[in-house]
Coordinates of C-alpha atoms and ligand atoms in Angstrom, one line a residue:
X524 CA 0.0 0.0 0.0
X525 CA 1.7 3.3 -1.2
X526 CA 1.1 6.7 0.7
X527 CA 0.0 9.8 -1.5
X528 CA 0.3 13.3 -0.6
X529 CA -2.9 15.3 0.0
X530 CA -1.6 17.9 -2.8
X531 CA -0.5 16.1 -5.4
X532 CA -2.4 12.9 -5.8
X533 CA 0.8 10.9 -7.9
X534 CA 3.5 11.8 -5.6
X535 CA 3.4 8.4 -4.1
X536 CA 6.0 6.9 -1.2
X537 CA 5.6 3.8 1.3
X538 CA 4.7 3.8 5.0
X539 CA 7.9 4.4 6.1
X540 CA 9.2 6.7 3.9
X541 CA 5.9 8.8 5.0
X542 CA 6.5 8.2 8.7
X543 CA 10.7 9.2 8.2
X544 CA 9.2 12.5 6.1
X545 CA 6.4 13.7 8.1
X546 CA 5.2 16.1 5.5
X547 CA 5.4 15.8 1.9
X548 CA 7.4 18.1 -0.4
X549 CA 4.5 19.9 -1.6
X550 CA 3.5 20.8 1.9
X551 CA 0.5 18.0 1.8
X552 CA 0.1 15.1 4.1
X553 CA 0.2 11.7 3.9
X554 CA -2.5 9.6 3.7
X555 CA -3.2 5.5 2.2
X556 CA -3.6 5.4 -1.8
X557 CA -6.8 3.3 -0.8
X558 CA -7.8 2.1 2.9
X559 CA -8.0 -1.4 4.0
X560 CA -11.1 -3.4 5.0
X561 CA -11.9 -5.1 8.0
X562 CA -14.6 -7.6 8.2
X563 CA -17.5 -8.6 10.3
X564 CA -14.9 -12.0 10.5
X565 CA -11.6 -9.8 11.4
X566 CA -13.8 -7.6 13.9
X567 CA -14.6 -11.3 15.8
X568 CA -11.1 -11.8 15.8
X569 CA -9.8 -8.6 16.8
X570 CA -12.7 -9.3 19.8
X571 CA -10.3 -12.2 21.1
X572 CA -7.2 -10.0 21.3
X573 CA -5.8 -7.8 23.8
X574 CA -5.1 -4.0 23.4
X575 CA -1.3 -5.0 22.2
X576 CA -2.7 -7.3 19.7
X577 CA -5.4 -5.6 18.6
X578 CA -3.1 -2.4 17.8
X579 CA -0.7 -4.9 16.2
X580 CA -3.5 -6.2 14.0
X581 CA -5.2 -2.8 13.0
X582 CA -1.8 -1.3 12.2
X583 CA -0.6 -4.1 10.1
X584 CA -2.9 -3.0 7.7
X585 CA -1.8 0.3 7.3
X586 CA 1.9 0.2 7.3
X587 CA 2.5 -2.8 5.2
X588 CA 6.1 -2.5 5.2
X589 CA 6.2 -3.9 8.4
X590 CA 5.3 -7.5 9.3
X591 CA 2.8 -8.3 11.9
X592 CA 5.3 -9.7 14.0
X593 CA 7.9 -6.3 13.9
X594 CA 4.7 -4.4 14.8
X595 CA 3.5 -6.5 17.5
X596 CA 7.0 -6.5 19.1
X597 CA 7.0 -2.7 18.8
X598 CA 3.1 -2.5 20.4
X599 CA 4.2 -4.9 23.1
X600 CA 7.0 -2.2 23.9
X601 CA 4.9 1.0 23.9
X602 CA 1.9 -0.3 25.5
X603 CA 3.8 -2.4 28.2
X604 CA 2.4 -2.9 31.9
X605 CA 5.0 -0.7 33.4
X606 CA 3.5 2.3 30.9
X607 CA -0.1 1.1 30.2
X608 CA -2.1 -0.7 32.8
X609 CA -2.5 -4.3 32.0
X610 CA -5.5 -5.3 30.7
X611 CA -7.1 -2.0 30.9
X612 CA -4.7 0.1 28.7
X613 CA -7.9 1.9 26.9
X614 CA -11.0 0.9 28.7
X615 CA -14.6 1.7 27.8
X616 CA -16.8 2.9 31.0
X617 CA -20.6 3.3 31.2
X618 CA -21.7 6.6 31.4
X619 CA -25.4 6.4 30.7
X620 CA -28.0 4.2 29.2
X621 CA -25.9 4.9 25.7
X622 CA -23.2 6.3 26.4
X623 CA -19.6 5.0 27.3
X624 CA -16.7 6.6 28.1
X625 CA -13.4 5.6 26.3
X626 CA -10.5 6.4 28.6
X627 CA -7.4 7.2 26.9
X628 CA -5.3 8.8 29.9
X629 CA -4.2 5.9 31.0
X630 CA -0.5 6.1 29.9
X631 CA 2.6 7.7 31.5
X632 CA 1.7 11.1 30.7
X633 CA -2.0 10.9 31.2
X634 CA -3.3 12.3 27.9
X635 CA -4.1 10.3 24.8
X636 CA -1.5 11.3 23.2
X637 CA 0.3 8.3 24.9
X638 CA -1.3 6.4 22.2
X639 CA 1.1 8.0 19.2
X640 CA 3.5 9.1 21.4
X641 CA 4.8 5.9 22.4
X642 CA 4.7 4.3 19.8
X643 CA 6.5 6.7 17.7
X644 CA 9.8 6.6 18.3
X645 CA 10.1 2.4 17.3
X646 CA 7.8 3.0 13.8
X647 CA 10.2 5.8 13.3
X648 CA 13.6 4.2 13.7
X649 CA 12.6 1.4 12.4
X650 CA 11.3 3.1 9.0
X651 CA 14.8 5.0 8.8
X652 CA 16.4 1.3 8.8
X653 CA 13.7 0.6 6.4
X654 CA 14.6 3.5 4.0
X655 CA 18.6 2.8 4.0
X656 CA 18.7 5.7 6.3
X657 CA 21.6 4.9 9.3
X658 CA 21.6 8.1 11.0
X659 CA 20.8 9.2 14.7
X660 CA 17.6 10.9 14.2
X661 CA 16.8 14.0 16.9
X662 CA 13.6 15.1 17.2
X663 CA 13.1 18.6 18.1
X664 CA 9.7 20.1 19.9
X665 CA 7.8 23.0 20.8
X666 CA 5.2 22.7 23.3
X667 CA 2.6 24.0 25.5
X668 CA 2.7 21.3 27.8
X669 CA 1.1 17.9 27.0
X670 CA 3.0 17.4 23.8
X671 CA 6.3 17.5 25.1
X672 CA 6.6 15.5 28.1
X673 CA 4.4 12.7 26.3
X674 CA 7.5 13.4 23.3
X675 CA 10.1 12.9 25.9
X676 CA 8.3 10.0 28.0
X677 CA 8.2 8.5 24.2
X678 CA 11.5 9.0 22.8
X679 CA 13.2 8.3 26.3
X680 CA 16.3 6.0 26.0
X681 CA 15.0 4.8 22.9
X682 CA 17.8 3.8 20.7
X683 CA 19.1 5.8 17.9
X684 CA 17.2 9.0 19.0
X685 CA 17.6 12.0 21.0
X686 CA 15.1 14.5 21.8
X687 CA 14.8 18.1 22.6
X688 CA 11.9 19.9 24.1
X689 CA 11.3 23.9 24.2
X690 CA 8.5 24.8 26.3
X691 CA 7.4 28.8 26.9
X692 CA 9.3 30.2 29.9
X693 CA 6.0 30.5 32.2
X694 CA 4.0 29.6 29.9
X695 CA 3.1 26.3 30.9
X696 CA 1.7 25.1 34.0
X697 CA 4.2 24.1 36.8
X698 CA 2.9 20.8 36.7
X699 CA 3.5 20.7 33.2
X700 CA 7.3 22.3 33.5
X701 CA 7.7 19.9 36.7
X702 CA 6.6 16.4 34.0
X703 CA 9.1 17.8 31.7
X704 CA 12.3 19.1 33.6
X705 CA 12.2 15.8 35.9
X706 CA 12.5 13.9 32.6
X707 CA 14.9 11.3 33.0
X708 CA 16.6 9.2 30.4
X709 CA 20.3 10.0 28.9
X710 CA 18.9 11.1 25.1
X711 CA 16.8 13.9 26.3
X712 CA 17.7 17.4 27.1
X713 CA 14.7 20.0 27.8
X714 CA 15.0 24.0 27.6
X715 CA 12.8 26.9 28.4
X716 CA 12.6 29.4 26.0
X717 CA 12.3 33.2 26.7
X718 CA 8.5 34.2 25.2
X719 CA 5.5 32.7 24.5
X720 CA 4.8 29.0 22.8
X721 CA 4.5 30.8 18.8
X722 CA 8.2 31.9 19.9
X723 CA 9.5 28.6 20.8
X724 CA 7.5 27.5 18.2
X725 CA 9.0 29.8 15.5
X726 CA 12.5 29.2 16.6
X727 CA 12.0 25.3 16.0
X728 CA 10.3 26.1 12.5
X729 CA 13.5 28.0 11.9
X730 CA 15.7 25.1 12.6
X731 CA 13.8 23.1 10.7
X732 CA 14.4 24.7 7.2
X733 CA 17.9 26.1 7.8
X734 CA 19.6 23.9 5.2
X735 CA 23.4 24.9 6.2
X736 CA 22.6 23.6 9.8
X737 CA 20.8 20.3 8.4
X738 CA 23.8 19.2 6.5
X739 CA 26.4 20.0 9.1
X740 CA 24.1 17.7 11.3
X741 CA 24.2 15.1 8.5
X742 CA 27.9 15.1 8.3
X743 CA 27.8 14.5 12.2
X744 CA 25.5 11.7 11.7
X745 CA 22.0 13.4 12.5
X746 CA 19.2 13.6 11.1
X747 CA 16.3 16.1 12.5
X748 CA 12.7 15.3 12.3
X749 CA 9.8 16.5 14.2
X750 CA 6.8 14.3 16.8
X751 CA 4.2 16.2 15.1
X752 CA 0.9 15.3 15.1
X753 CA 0.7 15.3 11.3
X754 CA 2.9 12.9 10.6
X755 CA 1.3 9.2 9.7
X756 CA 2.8 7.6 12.4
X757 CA 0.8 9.3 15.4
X758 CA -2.4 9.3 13.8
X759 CA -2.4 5.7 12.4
X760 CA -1.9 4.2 16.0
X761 CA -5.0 5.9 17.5
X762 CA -7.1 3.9 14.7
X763 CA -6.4 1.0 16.9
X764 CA -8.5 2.0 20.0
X765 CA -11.6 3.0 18.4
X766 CA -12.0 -0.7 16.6
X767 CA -10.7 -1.7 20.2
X768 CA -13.7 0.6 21.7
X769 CA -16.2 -1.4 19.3
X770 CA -14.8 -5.0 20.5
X771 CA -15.2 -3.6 24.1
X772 CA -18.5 -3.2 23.7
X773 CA -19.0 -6.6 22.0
X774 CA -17.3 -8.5 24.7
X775 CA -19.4 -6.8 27.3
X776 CA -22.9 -7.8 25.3
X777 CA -23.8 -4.0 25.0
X778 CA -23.9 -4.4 21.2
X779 CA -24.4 -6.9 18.5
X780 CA -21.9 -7.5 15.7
X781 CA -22.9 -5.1 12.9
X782 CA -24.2 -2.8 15.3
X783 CA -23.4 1.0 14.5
X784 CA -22.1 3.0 17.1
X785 CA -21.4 6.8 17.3
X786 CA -18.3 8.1 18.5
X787 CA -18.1 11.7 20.2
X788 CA -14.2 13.1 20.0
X789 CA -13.1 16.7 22.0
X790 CA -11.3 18.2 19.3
X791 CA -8.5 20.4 18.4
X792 CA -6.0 19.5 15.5
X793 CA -8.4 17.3 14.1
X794 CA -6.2 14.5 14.4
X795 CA -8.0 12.4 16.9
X796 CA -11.5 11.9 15.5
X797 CA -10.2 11.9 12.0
X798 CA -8.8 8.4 12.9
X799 CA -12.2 7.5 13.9
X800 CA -13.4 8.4 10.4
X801 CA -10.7 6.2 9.2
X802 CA -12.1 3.4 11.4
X803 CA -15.4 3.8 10.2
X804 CA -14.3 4.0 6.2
X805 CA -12.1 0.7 7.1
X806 CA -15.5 -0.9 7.8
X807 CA -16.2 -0.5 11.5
X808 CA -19.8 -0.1 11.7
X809 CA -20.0 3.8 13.0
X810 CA -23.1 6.6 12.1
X811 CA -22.3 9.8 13.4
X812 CA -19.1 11.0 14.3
X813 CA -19.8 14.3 16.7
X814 CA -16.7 16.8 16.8
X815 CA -17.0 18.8 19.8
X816 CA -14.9 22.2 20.5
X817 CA -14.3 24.6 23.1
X818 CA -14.9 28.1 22.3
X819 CA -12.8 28.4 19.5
X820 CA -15.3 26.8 17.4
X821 CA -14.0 27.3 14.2
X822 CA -15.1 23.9 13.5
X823 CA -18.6 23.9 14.6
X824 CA -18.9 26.7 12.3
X825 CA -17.3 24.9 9.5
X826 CA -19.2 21.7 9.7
X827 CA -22.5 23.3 10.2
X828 CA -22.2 26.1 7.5
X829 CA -19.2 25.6 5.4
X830 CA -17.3 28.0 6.0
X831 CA -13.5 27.7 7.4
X832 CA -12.6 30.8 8.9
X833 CA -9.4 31.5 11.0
X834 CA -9.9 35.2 11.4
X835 CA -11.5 35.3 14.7
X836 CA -10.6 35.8 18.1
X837 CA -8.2 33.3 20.2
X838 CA -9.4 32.7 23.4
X839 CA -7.4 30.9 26.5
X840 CA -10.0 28.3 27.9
X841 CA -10.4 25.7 30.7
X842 CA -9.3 22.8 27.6
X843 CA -6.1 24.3 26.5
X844 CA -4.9 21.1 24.5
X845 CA -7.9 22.6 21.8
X846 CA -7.5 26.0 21.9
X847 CA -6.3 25.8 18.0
X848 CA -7.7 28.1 15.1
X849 CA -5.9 26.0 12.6
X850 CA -6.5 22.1 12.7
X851 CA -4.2 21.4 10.3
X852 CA -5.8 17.1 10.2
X853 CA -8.6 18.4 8.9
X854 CA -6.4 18.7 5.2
X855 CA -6.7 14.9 5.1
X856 CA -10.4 14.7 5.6
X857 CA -11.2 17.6 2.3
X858 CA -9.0 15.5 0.3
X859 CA -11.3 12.3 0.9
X860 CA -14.4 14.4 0.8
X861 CA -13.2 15.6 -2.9
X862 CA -13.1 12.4 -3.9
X863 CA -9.1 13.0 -3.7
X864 CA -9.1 16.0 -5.8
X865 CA -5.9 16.9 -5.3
X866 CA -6.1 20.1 -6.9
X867 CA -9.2 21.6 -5.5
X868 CA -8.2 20.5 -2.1
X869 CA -4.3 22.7 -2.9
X870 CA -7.2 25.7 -4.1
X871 CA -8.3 25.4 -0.4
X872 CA -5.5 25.3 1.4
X873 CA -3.9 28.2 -0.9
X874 CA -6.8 30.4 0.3
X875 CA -6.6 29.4 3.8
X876 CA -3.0 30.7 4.0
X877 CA -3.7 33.9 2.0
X878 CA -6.6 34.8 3.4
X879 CA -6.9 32.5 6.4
X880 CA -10.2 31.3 5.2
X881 CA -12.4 29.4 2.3
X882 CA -15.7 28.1 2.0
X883 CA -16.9 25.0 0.1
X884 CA -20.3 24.2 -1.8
X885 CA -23.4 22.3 -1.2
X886 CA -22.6 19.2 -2.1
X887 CA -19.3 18.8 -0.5
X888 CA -21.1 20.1 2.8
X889 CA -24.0 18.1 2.4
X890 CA -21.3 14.9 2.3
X891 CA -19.2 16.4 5.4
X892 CA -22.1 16.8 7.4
X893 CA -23.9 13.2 6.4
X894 CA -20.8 12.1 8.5
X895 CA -20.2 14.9 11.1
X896 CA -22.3 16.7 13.9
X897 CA -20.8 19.2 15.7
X898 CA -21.0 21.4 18.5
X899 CA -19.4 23.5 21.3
X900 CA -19.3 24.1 24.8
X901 CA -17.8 27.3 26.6
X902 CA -15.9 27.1 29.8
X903 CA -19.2 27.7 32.0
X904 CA -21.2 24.7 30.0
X905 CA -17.7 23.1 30.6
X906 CA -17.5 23.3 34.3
X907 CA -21.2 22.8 34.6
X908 CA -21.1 19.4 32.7
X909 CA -18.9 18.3 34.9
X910 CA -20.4 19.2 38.3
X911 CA -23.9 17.8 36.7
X912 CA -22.0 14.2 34.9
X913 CA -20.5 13.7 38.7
X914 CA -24.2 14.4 40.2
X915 CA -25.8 12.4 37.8
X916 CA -23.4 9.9 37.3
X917 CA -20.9 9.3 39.5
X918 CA -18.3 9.9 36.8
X919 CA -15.7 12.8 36.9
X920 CA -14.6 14.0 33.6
X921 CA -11.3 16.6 33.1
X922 CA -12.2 19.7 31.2
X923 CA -11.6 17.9 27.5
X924 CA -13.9 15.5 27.8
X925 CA -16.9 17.1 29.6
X926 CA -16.7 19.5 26.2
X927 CA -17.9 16.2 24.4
X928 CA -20.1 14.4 27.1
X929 CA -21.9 18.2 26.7
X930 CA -21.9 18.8 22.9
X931 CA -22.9 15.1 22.7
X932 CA -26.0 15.4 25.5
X933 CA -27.1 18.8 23.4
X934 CA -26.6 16.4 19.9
X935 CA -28.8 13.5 21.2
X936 CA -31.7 16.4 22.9
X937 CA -31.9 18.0 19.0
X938 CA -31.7 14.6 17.2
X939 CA -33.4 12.1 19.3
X940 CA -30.5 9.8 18.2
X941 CA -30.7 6.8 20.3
X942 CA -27.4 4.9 19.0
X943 CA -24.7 3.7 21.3
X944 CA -22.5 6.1 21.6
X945 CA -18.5 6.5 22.7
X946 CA -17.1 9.4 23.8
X947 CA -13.2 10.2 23.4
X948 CA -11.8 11.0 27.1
X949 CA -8.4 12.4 26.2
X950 CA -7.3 13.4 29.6
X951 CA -6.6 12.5 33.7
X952 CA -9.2 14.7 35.6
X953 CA -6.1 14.9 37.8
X954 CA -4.1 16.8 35.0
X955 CA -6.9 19.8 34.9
X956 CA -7.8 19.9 38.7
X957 CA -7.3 23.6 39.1
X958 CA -10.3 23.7 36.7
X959 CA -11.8 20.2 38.3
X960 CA -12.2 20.7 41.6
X961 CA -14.2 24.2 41.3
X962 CA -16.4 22.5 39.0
X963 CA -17.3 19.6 40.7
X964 CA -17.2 20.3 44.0
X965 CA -18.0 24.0 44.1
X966 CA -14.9 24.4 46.4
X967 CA -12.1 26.9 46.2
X968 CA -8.9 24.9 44.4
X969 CA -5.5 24.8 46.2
X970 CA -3.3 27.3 44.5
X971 CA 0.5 25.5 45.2
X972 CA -0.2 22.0 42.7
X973 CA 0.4 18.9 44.6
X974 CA -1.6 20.4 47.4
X975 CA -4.4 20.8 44.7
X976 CA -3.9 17.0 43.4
X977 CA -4.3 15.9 47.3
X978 CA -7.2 17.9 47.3
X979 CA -8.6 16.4 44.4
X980 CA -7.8 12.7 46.3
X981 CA -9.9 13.8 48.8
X982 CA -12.6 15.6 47.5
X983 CA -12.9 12.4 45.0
X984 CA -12.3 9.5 46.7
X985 CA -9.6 8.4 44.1
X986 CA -6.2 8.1 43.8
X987 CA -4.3 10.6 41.5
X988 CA -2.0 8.6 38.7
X989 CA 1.2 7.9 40.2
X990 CA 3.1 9.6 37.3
X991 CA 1.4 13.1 38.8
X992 CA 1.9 12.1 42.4
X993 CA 5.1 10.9 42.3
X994 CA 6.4 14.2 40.4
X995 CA 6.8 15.6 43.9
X996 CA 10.0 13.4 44.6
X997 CA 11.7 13.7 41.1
X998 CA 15.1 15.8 40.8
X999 CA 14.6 18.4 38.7
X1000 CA 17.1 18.0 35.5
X1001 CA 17.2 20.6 33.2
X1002 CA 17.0 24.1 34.5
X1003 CA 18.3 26.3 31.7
X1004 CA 16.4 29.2 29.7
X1005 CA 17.6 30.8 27.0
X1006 CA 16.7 33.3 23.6
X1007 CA 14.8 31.9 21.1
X1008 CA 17.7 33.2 19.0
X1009 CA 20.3 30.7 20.8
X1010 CA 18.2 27.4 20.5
X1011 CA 20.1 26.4 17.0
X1012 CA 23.2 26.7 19.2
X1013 CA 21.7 25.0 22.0
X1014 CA 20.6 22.1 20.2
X1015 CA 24.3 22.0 18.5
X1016 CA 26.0 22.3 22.0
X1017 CA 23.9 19.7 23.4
X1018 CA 24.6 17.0 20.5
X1019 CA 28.4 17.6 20.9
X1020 CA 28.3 16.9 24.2
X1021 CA 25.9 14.2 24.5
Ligands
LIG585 C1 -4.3 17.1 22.0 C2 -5.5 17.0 22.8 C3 -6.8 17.1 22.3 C4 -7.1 17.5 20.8 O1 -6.8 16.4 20.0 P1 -6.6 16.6 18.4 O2 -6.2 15.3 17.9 O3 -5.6 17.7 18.2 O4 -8.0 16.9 17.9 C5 -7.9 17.0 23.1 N1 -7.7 16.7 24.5 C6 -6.5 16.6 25.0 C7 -6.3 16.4 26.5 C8 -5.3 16.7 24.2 O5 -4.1 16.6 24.8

């Protein structure tokens, strides 16, 4: 199966030379030439699997460059008990009568983006060897918090990598700075940068296309790439848990086989619940898919009118991990809708970066929103979901996913739609309790942070995730800020020495 880019439909390269790339030349993305098909049979089998298997199975599909078994000793890595717990590494929870919570915070870094993240680093290194490419590969990042630490927790003593994280000076919660700069491992190094994340963000853009410093790298045996969340390899592996979801659901007699099922995703880059609408074109039997947003609902808009448009205001919310005006997935999903036409999908993007906005016609909306609902929830319908799910339920959602469990509650009150339903939970209550705990509990949160994650214990009745708790004890590692200006330099320095 060869790997096309979203802009030019005959520019054609295999898994892993996608995965090694990340973006094509043109500037499009990579996506399958055609998608594989699973089977009421296969979807029976993947039934009798574990979560390691069953990610194995899914992938093995996609990336056919790989055999089962290199990708089942590589899933059998990144989803390990010592990372994921066993059995339960992305469990489905009852919420209501139809409506099931998919947790994906179970990982070391308590965000779904565990999922990629961990498995990253071995498709990657082993797609270089794959590609004739013997070269150390260092992966650079900006962040704003989750990305980074679940980068480093990834990459971490992997062989033949080294990672380097820039996070905002500030800018990040110290929670957040605390995950990161307690990093351990002997191939990371972490820096904050002076200025906000589009600084740190800026300088690593820089690096990236400054071809003198690339080729001195080479000659030094390096090779830069970047952990972002275009790249094939972080969306194909979250494929995996939604036909995982559906065989939860078997298992526990909720549904039939053939059975549809919705799926409800919090959304940002698009990334997340466009890999459910690749489940769902690879034959898992799904209806609606429901994109919810915070207020930056530049995709509510788009879904319910057509209309992609980026000049609006940015706000700061309660779900910063979707505080994005430009979900940059979404690229894959026009290219499909076209009926892969490449070039009217390049005459979209070209007038979203001239004029940060373009509009499509009735038909194409009339297919995007045969498959999509949307909706979005503001920080007060945020915090009141949660304090309401918890009264109602039992169930304590962080601020990500109580924007789904609401736009999905207002979906099913318009629509009357009845169908089983799963809803994406991307994050650890425990990693938002300064939002959490007002929310729920109607309490004033602790202000110093592990004070607030025992107060969350208490108020809760649950444990926090040892990776948060435990953050108290860890030495502090990297310590050093500097200019964006000085981070070529930095990351030079640092590969000498290390
Ligand atoms: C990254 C993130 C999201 C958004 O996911 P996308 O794939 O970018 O749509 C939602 N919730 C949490 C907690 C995240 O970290």
């Amino acid at each position: 199966m060869n790997y096309v880019s979203t802009r030019n439909s005959h520019y054609k390269v295999s898994a892993a030379q996608a995965i090694v790339a990340g973006l094509a030349p043109d500037g499009g993305l990579f996506l399958p030439e055609s998608l594989p098909s699973f089977t009421q049979k296969d979807l029976a089998a993947l039934a009798q699997m574990d979560y390691v298997e069953r990610a194995a199975e899914v992938l093995s599909r996609f990336l056919e460059d790989f055999t089962r078994e290199e990708l089942l000793q590589m899933t059998t890595r990144a989803y390990a008990p010592e990372k994921f717990p066993p059995r339960a590494v992305a469990p489905v929870v009852p919420l209501s009568d139809n409506a099931y919570i998919l947790e994906l915070f179970r990982g070391p870094t308590c965000a779904f983006k565990d999922f990629a993240l961990q498995l990253l680093p071995y498709l990657l290194t082993a797609s270089m060897r794959k590609t004739g490419i013997d070269k150390t590969v260092v992966i650079l990042v900006a962040t704003s918090g989750d990305t980074g630490k679940a980068a480093l927790e990834g990459f971490a003593d992997v062989e033949g990598t080294r990672i380097c994280v820039f996070y905002p000076d500030g800018g990040t919660s110290n929670i957040q700075r605390r995950q990161m700069t307690t990093q351990t491992g002997d191939n990371v190094m972490v820096f904050a940068a002076k200025g906000n994340f589009d600084d740190a963000q800026n300088g690593v853009k820089q690096i990236f296309t400054d071809k003198v410093f690339a080729e001195d790298l080479a000659q030094r045996g390096y090779l830069l790439s970047s952990a972002n969340s275009i790249n094939w390899g972080r969306l194909a592996p979250q494929i995996a848990y939604y036909f995982s979801a559906y065989c939860e659901l078997l298992n526990a007699g909720k549904i039939r086989m053939g059975e549809h099922i919705n799926i409800t995703v919090p959304t940002g880059n698009f990334g997340n619940i466009l890999a459910a609408y690749f489940a769902k074109h690879c034959g898992l039997p799904v209806g609606k898919l429901i994109c919810a947003s915070n207020r930056n609902n530049v995709l509510t808009d788009f879904i319910q009118t057509g209309v992609y448009d980026r000049n609006r205001d940015f706000y700061l919310t309660a779900s910063p991990s979707m505080d994005i005006l430009i979900s940059s997935n979404l690229e894959r999903l026009l290219y499909l809708l076209c009926g892969r036409d490449d070039q009217r999908l390049t005459g979209f993007m070209s007038a979203l970066a001239a004029q940060g906005k373009y509009g499509i016609d009735t038909p194409l909306l009339e297919a995007l929103q045969a498959e999509f609902a949307a909706g979005c929830a503001d920080d007060a319908q945020t915090a009141r979901c949660i304090h309401d799910t918890l009264a109602r339920t039992g169930y304590l959602c962080d601020t990500h996913t109580a924007v789904a469990v609401d736009v999905y509650q207002r979906y099913v009150a318009q629509t009357q739609d009845q169908t089983p339903t799963i809803i994406a939970s991307t994050a650890s209550p425990f990693k938002f309790a300064g939002s959490v705990v007002p929310a729920a509990y109607e309490v004033q949160p602790e202000q110093e942070d592990f004070a607030l994650i025992a107060q969350l214990e208490t108020l809760s009745g649950q444990k926090a995730p040892a990776a948060l708790a435990q953050l108290k004890e860890k030495t502090q590692r990297f310590q050093t800020s500097i200019q964006p200006q000085e981070m070529k330099q930095a990351v030079s320095d640092w590969l000498a020495r290390s």
